PDB file of N, CA and C in Angstrom:
ATOM      1  N   MET A  28     103.392  96.898  51.750  1.00 79.00           N
ATOM      2  CA  MET A  28     101.955  97.099  51.891  1.00 79.00           C
ATOM      3  C   MET A  28     101.670  98.597  51.954  1.00 79.00           C
ATOM      4  N   THR A  29     100.738  99.038  51.179  1.00 88.00           N
ATOM      5  CA  THR A  29     100.371 100.443  51.123  1.00 88.00           C
ATOM      6  C   THR A  29      99.061 100.648  51.880  1.00 88.00           C
ATOM      7  N   ILE A  30      99.039 101.707  52.673  1.00 88.00           N
ATOM      8  CA  ILE A  30      97.821 102.042  53.416  1.00 88.00           C
ATOM      9  C   ILE A  30      97.056 103.084  52.625  1.00 88.00           C
ATOM     10  N   THR A  31      95.779 102.868  52.481  1.00 95.00           N
ATOM     11  CA  THR A  31      94.945 103.797  51.714  1.00 95.00           C
ATOM     12  C   THR A  31      94.579 105.008  52.552  1.00 95.00           C
ATOM     13  N   ARG A  32      94.149 106.021  51.888  1.00 94.00           N
ATOM     14  CA  ARG A  32      93.718 107.258  52.550  1.00 94.00           C
ATOM     15  C   ARG A  32      92.570 106.964  53.525  1.00 94.00           C
ATOM     16  N   GLU A  33      91.657 106.104  53.133  1.00 95.00           N
ATOM     17  CA  GLU A  33      90.515 105.749  53.982  1.00 95.00           C
ATOM     18  C   GLU A  33      90.982 105.039  55.251  1.00 95.00           C
ATOM     19  N   GLU A  34      91.964 104.172  55.109  1.00 95.00           N
ATOM     20  CA  GLU A  34      92.499 103.461  56.275  1.00 95.00           C
ATOM     21  C   GLU A  34      93.197 104.431  57.217  1.00 95.00           C
ATOM     22  N   LEU A  35      93.945 105.361  56.654  1.00 94.00           N
ATOM     23  CA  LEU A  35      94.602 106.378  57.483  1.00 94.00           C
ATOM     24  C   LEU A  35      93.578 107.237  58.214  1.00 94.00           C
ATOM     25  N   ASP A  36      92.520 107.618  57.511  1.00 95.00           N
ATOM     26  CA  ASP A  36      91.451 108.405  58.140  1.00 95.00           C
ATOM     27  C   ASP A  36      90.803 107.630  59.280  1.00 95.00           C
ATOM     28  N   SER A  37      90.586 106.360  59.066  1.00 96.00           N
ATOM     29  CA  SER A  37      89.981 105.521  60.095  1.00 96.00           C
ATOM     30  C   SER A  37      90.895 105.426  61.323  1.00 96.00           C
ATOM     31  N   ILE A  38      92.177 105.223  61.073  1.00 95.00           N
ATOM     32  CA  ILE A  38      93.144 105.150  62.178  1.00 95.00           C
ATOM     33  C   ILE A  38      93.185 106.481  62.928  1.00 95.00           C
ATOM     34  N   PHE A  39      93.185 107.562  62.192  1.00 96.00           N
ATOM     35  CA  PHE A  39      93.208 108.890  62.804  1.00 96.00           C
ATOM     36  C   PHE A  39      91.974 109.113  63.671  1.00 96.00           C
ATOM     37  N   LYS A  40      90.816 108.717  63.178  1.00 97.00           N
ATOM     38  CA  LYS A  40      89.580 108.888  63.951  1.00 97.00           C
ATOM     39  C   LYS A  40      89.624 108.081  65.247  1.00 97.00           C
ATOM     40  N   GLU A  41      90.131 106.866  65.181  1.00 96.00           N
ATOM     41  CA  GLU A  41      90.235 106.032  66.387  1.00 96.00           C
ATOM     42  C   GLU A  41      91.195 106.655  67.397  1.00 96.00           C
ATOM     43  N   CYS A  42      92.331 107.127  66.899  1.00 97.00           N
ATOM     44  CA  CYS A  42      93.306 107.784  67.786  1.00 97.00           C
ATOM     45  C   CYS A  42      92.696 109.023  68.422  1.00 97.00           C
ATOM     46  N   ASN A  43      91.955 109.770  67.620  1.00 97.00           N
ATOM     47  CA  ASN A  43      91.319 110.987  68.116  1.00 97.00           C
ATOM     48  C   ASN A  43      90.329 110.675  69.234  1.00 97.00           C
ATOM     49  N   LYS A  44      89.600 109.575  69.108  1.00 97.00           N
ATOM     50  CA  LYS A  44      88.671 109.149  70.166  1.00 97.00           C
ATOM     51  C   LYS A  44      89.422 108.929  71.472  1.00 97.00           C
ATOM     52  N   PHE A  45      90.561 108.240  71.389  1.00 96.00           N
ATOM     53  CA  PHE A  45      91.345 107.969  72.598  1.00 96.00           C
ATOM     54  C   PHE A  45      91.899 109.250  73.199  1.00 96.00           C
ATOM     55  N   PHE A  46      92.381 110.149  72.349  1.00 97.00           N
ATOM     56  CA  PHE A  46      92.899 111.420  72.859  1.00 97.00           C
ATOM     57  C   PHE A  46      91.799 112.219  73.547  1.00 97.00           C
ATOM     58  N   ASN A  47      90.603 112.207  72.973  1.00 98.00           N
ATOM     59  CA  ASN A  47      89.484 112.916  73.590  1.00 98.00           C
ATOM     60  C   ASN A  47      89.104 112.286  74.927  1.00 98.00           C
ATOM     61  N   MET A  48      89.145 110.960  75.002  1.00 98.00           N
ATOM     62  CA  MET A  48      88.852 110.283  76.270  1.00 98.00           C
ATOM     63  C   MET A  48      89.898 110.643  77.322  1.00 98.00           C
ATOM     64  N   ILE A  49      91.151 110.674  76.924  1.00 98.00           N
ATOM     65  CA  ILE A  49      92.223 111.034  77.854  1.00 98.00           C
ATOM     66  C   ILE A  49      92.055 112.471  78.319  1.00 98.00           C
ATOM     67  N   LYS A  50      91.710 113.360  77.402  1.00 98.00           N
ATOM     68  CA  LYS A  50      91.498 114.768  77.759  1.00 98.00           C
ATOM     69  C   LYS A  50      90.352 114.900  78.755  1.00 98.00           C
ATOM     70  N   GLU A  51      89.276 114.169  78.523  1.00 98.00           N
ATOM     71  CA  GLU A  51      88.128 114.208  79.428  1.00 98.00           C
ATOM     72  C   GLU A  51      88.515 113.686  80.816  1.00 98.00           C
ATOM     73  N   MET A  52      89.284 112.607  80.853  1.00 98.00           N
ATOM     74  CA  MET A  52      89.726 112.066  82.146  1.00 98.00           C
ATOM     75  C   MET A  52      90.638 113.055  82.866  1.00 98.00           C
ATOM     76  N   ASP A  53      91.515 113.714  82.129  1.00 98.00           N
ATOM     77  CA  ASP A  53      92.383 114.728  82.736  1.00 98.00           C
ATOM     78  C   ASP A  53      91.563 115.869  83.322  1.00 98.00           C
ATOM     79  N   ASN A  54      90.538 116.311  82.592  1.00 98.00           N
ATOM     80  CA  ASN A  54      89.671 117.382  83.088  1.00 98.00           C
ATOM     81  C   ASN A  54      88.946 116.954  84.365  1.00 98.00           C
ATOM     82  N   ARG A  55      88.451 115.717  84.374  1.00 98.00           N
ATOM     83  CA  ARG A  55      87.775 115.203  85.573  1.00 98.00           C
ATOM     84  C   ARG A  55      88.747 115.130  86.746  1.00 98.00           C
ATOM     85  N   LYS A  56      89.962 114.703  86.476  1.00 98.00           N
ATOM     86  CA  LYS A  56      90.980 114.611  87.519  1.00 98.00           C
ATOM     87  C   LYS A  56      91.279 115.995  88.100  1.00 98.00           C
ATOM     88  N   LEU A  57      91.446 116.994  87.236  1.00 98.00           N
ATOM     89  CA  LEU A  57      91.728 118.347  87.704  1.00 98.00           C
ATOM     90  C   LEU A  57      90.577 118.903  88.545  1.00 98.00           C
ATOM     91  N   LYS A  58      89.339 118.632  88.124  1.00 97.00           N
ATOM     92  CA  LYS A  58      88.179 119.079  88.908  1.00 97.00           C
ATOM     93  C   LYS A  58      88.160 118.400  90.271  1.00 97.00           C
ATOM     94  N   ALA A  59      88.474 117.109  90.292  1.00 96.00           N
ATOM     95  CA  ALA A  59      88.489 116.370  91.555  1.00 96.00           C
ATOM     96  C   ALA A  59      89.563 116.917  92.490  1.00 96.00           C
ATOM     97  N   ILE A  60      90.728 117.196  91.957  1.00 97.00           N
ATOM     98  CA  ILE A  60      91.816 117.749  92.764  1.00 97.00           C
ATOM     99  C   ILE A  60      91.409 119.099  93.329  1.00 97.00           C
ATOM    100  N   ASP A  61      90.800 119.936  92.496  1.00 98.00           N
ATOM    101  CA  ASP A  61      90.349 121.254  92.945  1.00 98.00           C
ATOM    102  C   ASP A  61      89.305 121.118  94.048  1.00 98.00           C
ATOM    103  N   ASN A  62      88.370 120.198  93.876  1.00 97.00           N
ATOM    104  CA  ASN A  62      87.331 119.982  94.879  1.00 97.00           C
ATOM    105  C   ASN A  62      87.933 119.487  96.195  1.00 97.00           C
ATOM    106  N   ILE A  63      88.880 118.584  96.120  1.00 97.00           N
ATOM    107  CA  ILE A  63      89.539 118.067  97.323  1.00 97.00           C
ATOM    108  C   ILE A  63      90.260 119.187  98.049  1.00 97.00           C
ATOM    109  N   GLU A  64      90.950 120.041  97.304  1.00 97.00           N
ATOM    110  CA  GLU A  64      91.655 121.160  97.928  1.00 97.00           C
ATOM    111  C   GLU A  64      90.684 122.095  98.644  1.00 97.00           C
ATOM    112  N   LYS A  65      89.536 122.354  98.023  1.00 98.00           N
ATOM    113  CA  LYS A  65      88.522 123.210  98.659  1.00 98.00           C
ATOM    114  C   LYS A  65      87.990 122.561  99.933  1.00 98.00           C
ATOM    115  N   LEU A  66      87.736 121.265  99.880  1.00 97.00           N
ATOM    116  CA  LEU A  66      87.234 120.557 101.059  1.00 97.00           C
ATOM    117  C   LEU A  66      88.288 120.528 102.170  1.00 97.00           C
ATOM    118  N   GLN A  67      89.543 120.376 101.803  1.00 97.00           N
ATOM    119  CA  GLN A  67      90.609 120.389 102.805  1.00 97.00           C
ATOM    120  C   GLN A  67      90.728 121.763 103.455  1.00 97.00           C
ATOM    121  N   GLU A  68      90.548 122.818 102.679  1.00 97.00           N
ATOM    122  CA  GLU A  68      90.575 124.176 103.228  1.00 97.00           C
ATOM    123  C   GLU A  68      89.398 124.387 104.180  1.00 97.00           C
ATOM    124  N   GLU A  69      88.231 123.898 103.789  1.00 97.00           N
ATOM    125  CA  GLU A  69      87.064 124.006 104.675  1.00 97.00           C
ATOM    126  C   GLU A  69      87.311 123.237 105.965  1.00 97.00           C
ATOM    127  N   THR A  70      87.912 122.069 105.862  1.00 97.00           N
ATOM    128  CA  THR A  70      88.243 121.271 107.053  1.00 97.00           C
ATOM    129  C   THR A  70      89.157 122.044 107.985  1.00 97.00           C
ATOM    130  N   ARG A  71      90.177 122.665 107.405  1.00 97.00           N
ATOM    131  CA  ARG A  71      91.117 123.434 108.213  1.00 97.00           C
ATOM    132  C   ARG A  71      90.400 124.556 108.958  1.00 97.00           C
ATOM    133  N   LYS A  72      89.525 125.278 108.266  1.00 96.00           N
ATOM    134  CA  LYS A  72      88.799 126.390 108.887  1.00 96.00           C
ATOM    135  C   LYS A  72      87.865 125.900 109.994  1.00 96.00           C
ATOM    136  N   LEU A  73      87.173 124.794 109.733  1.00 95.00           N
ATOM    137  CA  LEU A  73      86.262 124.255 110.754  1.00 95.00           C
ATOM    138  C   LEU A  73      87.027 123.820 111.998  1.00 95.00           C
ATOM    139  N   LYS A  74      88.166 123.182 111.793  1.00 95.00           N
ATOM    140  CA  LYS A  74      88.967 122.736 112.941  1.00 95.00           C
ATOM    141  C   LYS A  74      89.498 123.919 113.747  1.00 95.00           C
ATOM    142  N   GLU A  75      89.750 125.030 113.063  1.00 95.00           N
ATOM    143  CA  GLU A  75      90.198 126.239 113.768  1.00 95.00           C
ATOM    144  C   GLU A  75      89.082 126.824 114.626  1.00 95.00           C
ATOM    145  N   GLN A  76      87.833 126.645 114.225  1.00 93.00           N
ATOM    146  CA  GLN A  76      86.693 127.205 114.951  1.00 93.00           C
ATOM    147  C   GLN A  76      86.349 126.413 116.211  1.00 93.00           C
ATOM    148  N   ARG A  77      86.630 125.134 116.196  1.00 92.00           N
ATOM    149  CA  ARG A  77      86.211 124.266 117.308  1.00 92.00           C
ATOM    150  C   ARG A  77      86.725 124.707 118.680  1.00 92.00           C
ATOM    151  N   PRO A  78      88.020 124.996 118.856  1.00 92.00           N
ATOM    152  CA  PRO A  78      88.481 125.346 120.206  1.00 92.00           C
ATOM    153  C   PRO A  78      87.763 126.556 120.805  1.00 92.00           C
ATOM    154  N   ALA A  79      87.503 127.567 119.987  1.00 92.00           N
ATOM    155  CA  ALA A  79      86.818 128.760 120.494  1.00 92.00           C
ATOM    156  C   ALA A  79      85.391 128.431 120.914  1.00 92.00           C
ATOM    157  N   LEU A  80      84.721 127.613 120.137  1.00 90.00           N
ATOM    158  CA  LEU A  80      83.350 127.230 120.493  1.00 90.00           C
ATOM    159  C   LEU A  80      83.337 126.410 121.779  1.00 90.00           C
ATOM    160  N   LEU A  81      84.274 125.487 121.900  1.00 90.00           N
ATOM    161  CA  LEU A  81      84.349 124.672 123.116  1.00 90.00           C
ATOM    162  C   LEU A  81      84.668 125.538 124.327  1.00 90.00           C
ATOM    163  N   ALA A  82      85.549 126.509 124.147  1.00 91.00           N
ATOM    164  CA  ALA A  82      85.901 127.410 125.248  1.00 91.00           C
ATOM    165  C   ALA A  82      84.701 128.234 125.700  1.00 91.00           C
ATOM    166  N   ASP A  83      83.820 128.562 124.782  1.00 90.00           N
ATOM    167  CA  ASP A  83      82.607 129.318 125.115  1.00 90.00           C
ATOM    168  C   ASP A  83      81.476 128.411 125.579  1.00 90.00           C
ATOM    169  N   GLY A  84      81.745 127.110 125.641  1.00 91.00           N
ATOM    170  CA  GLY A  84      80.736 126.161 126.080  1.00 91.00           C
ATOM    171  C   GLY A  84      79.669 125.882 125.040  1.00 91.00           C
ATOM    172  N   LYS A  85      79.965 126.159 123.792  1.00 92.00           N
ATOM    173  CA  LYS A  85      78.990 125.944 122.725  1.00 92.00           C
ATOM    174  C   LYS A  85      79.200 124.572 122.094  1.00 92.00           C
ATOM    175  N   SER A  86      78.168 124.104 121.434  1.00 92.00           N
ATOM    176  CA  SER A  86      78.206 122.789 120.799  1.00 92.00           C
ATOM    177  C   SER A  86      79.017 122.836 119.502  1.00 92.00           C
ATOM    178  N   VAL A  87      79.757 121.768 119.276  1.00 93.00           N
ATOM    179  CA  VAL A  87      80.513 121.634 118.030  1.00 93.00           C
ATOM    180  C   VAL A  87      79.964 120.475 117.191  1.00 93.00           C
ATOM    181  N   GLY A  88      78.764 120.060 117.513  1.00 94.00           N
ATOM    182  CA  GLY A  88      78.133 118.939 116.823  1.00 94.00           C
ATOM    183  C   GLY A  88      77.992 119.165 115.325  1.00 94.00           C
ATOM    184  N   LYS A  89      77.547 120.371 114.940  1.00 94.00           N
ATOM    185  CA  LYS A  89      77.387 120.659 113.513  1.00 94.00           C
ATOM    186  C   LYS A  89      78.736 120.627 112.793  1.00 94.00           C
ATOM    187  N   ILE A  90      79.744 121.177 113.447  1.00 94.00           N
ATOM    188  CA  ILE A  90      81.085 121.173 112.858  1.00 94.00           C
ATOM    189  C   ILE A  90      81.577 119.742 112.706  1.00 94.00           C
ATOM    190  N   ASN A  91      81.386 118.939 113.730  1.00 95.00           N
ATOM    191  CA  ASN A  91      81.837 117.548 113.665  1.00 95.00           C
ATOM    192  C   ASN A  91      81.111 116.762 112.563  1.00 95.00           C
ATOM    193  N   LYS A  92      79.810 117.016 112.415  1.00 96.00           N
ATOM    194  CA  LYS A  92      79.051 116.349 111.353  1.00 96.00           C
ATOM    195  C   LYS A  92      79.583 116.751 109.977  1.00 96.00           C
ATOM    196  N   ARG A  93      79.838 118.057 109.813  1.00 96.00           N
ATOM    197  CA  ARG A  93      80.346 118.533 108.525  1.00 96.00           C
ATOM    198  C   ARG A  93      81.735 117.948 108.258  1.00 96.00           C
ATOM    199  N   LEU A  94      82.571 117.870 109.271  1.00 96.00           N
ATOM    200  CA  LEU A  94      83.906 117.296 109.102  1.00 96.00           C
ATOM    201  C   LEU A  94      83.809 115.838 108.663  1.00 96.00           C
ATOM    202  N   LYS A  95      82.880 115.114 109.266  1.00 96.00           N
ATOM    203  CA  LYS A  95      82.701 113.704 108.891  1.00 96.00           C
ATOM    204  C   LYS A  95      82.232 113.605 107.442  1.00 96.00           C
ATOM    205  N   LYS A  96      81.301 114.466 107.059  1.00 97.00           N
ATOM    206  CA  LYS A  96      80.798 114.452 105.690  1.00 97.00           C
ATOM    207  C   LYS A  96      81.904 114.801 104.701  1.00 97.00           C
ATOM    208  N   ILE A  97      82.755 115.757 105.060  1.00 96.00           N
ATOM    209  CA  ILE A  97      83.876 116.124 104.187  1.00 96.00           C
ATOM    210  C   ILE A  97      84.816 114.938 104.012  1.00 96.00           C
ATOM    211  N   GLU A  98      85.100 114.233 105.101  1.00 95.00           N
ATOM    212  CA  GLU A  98      85.960 113.040 105.007  1.00 95.00           C
ATOM    213  C   GLU A  98      85.382 112.038 104.027  1.00 95.00           C
ATOM    214  N   GLU A  99      84.071 111.830 104.111  1.00 95.00           N
ATOM    215  CA  GLU A  99      83.413 110.876 103.206  1.00 95.00           C
ATOM    216  C   GLU A  99      83.501 111.347 101.745  1.00 95.00           C
ATOM    217  N   GLU A 100      83.344 112.656 101.543  1.00 93.00           N
ATOM    218  CA  GLU A 100      83.403 113.200 100.179  1.00 93.00           C
ATOM    219  C   GLU A 100      84.803 113.048  99.579  1.00 93.00           C
ATOM    220  N   ILE A 101      85.793 113.291 100.405  1.00 90.00           N
ATOM    221  CA  ILE A 101      87.187 113.176  99.920  1.00 90.00           C
ATOM    222  C   ILE A 101      87.472 111.736  99.595  1.00 90.00           C
TER     223      ILE A 101
END
């Protein structure tokens, strides 16, 4: 059985669609990983601030709210 040029072009176009979808998913995955890393760094910094605020008798309510929101985002 011989495959025509048109059939090969059609197969190539379909394969290209899948490769583009995979590339897009990889890009989304990399962005998500980067965002998670940034949120984890923010979490670390906020947790470092809490003891000093508590020692000074200040409220940590805003920090706790932000930490909860970060958990939800992750």
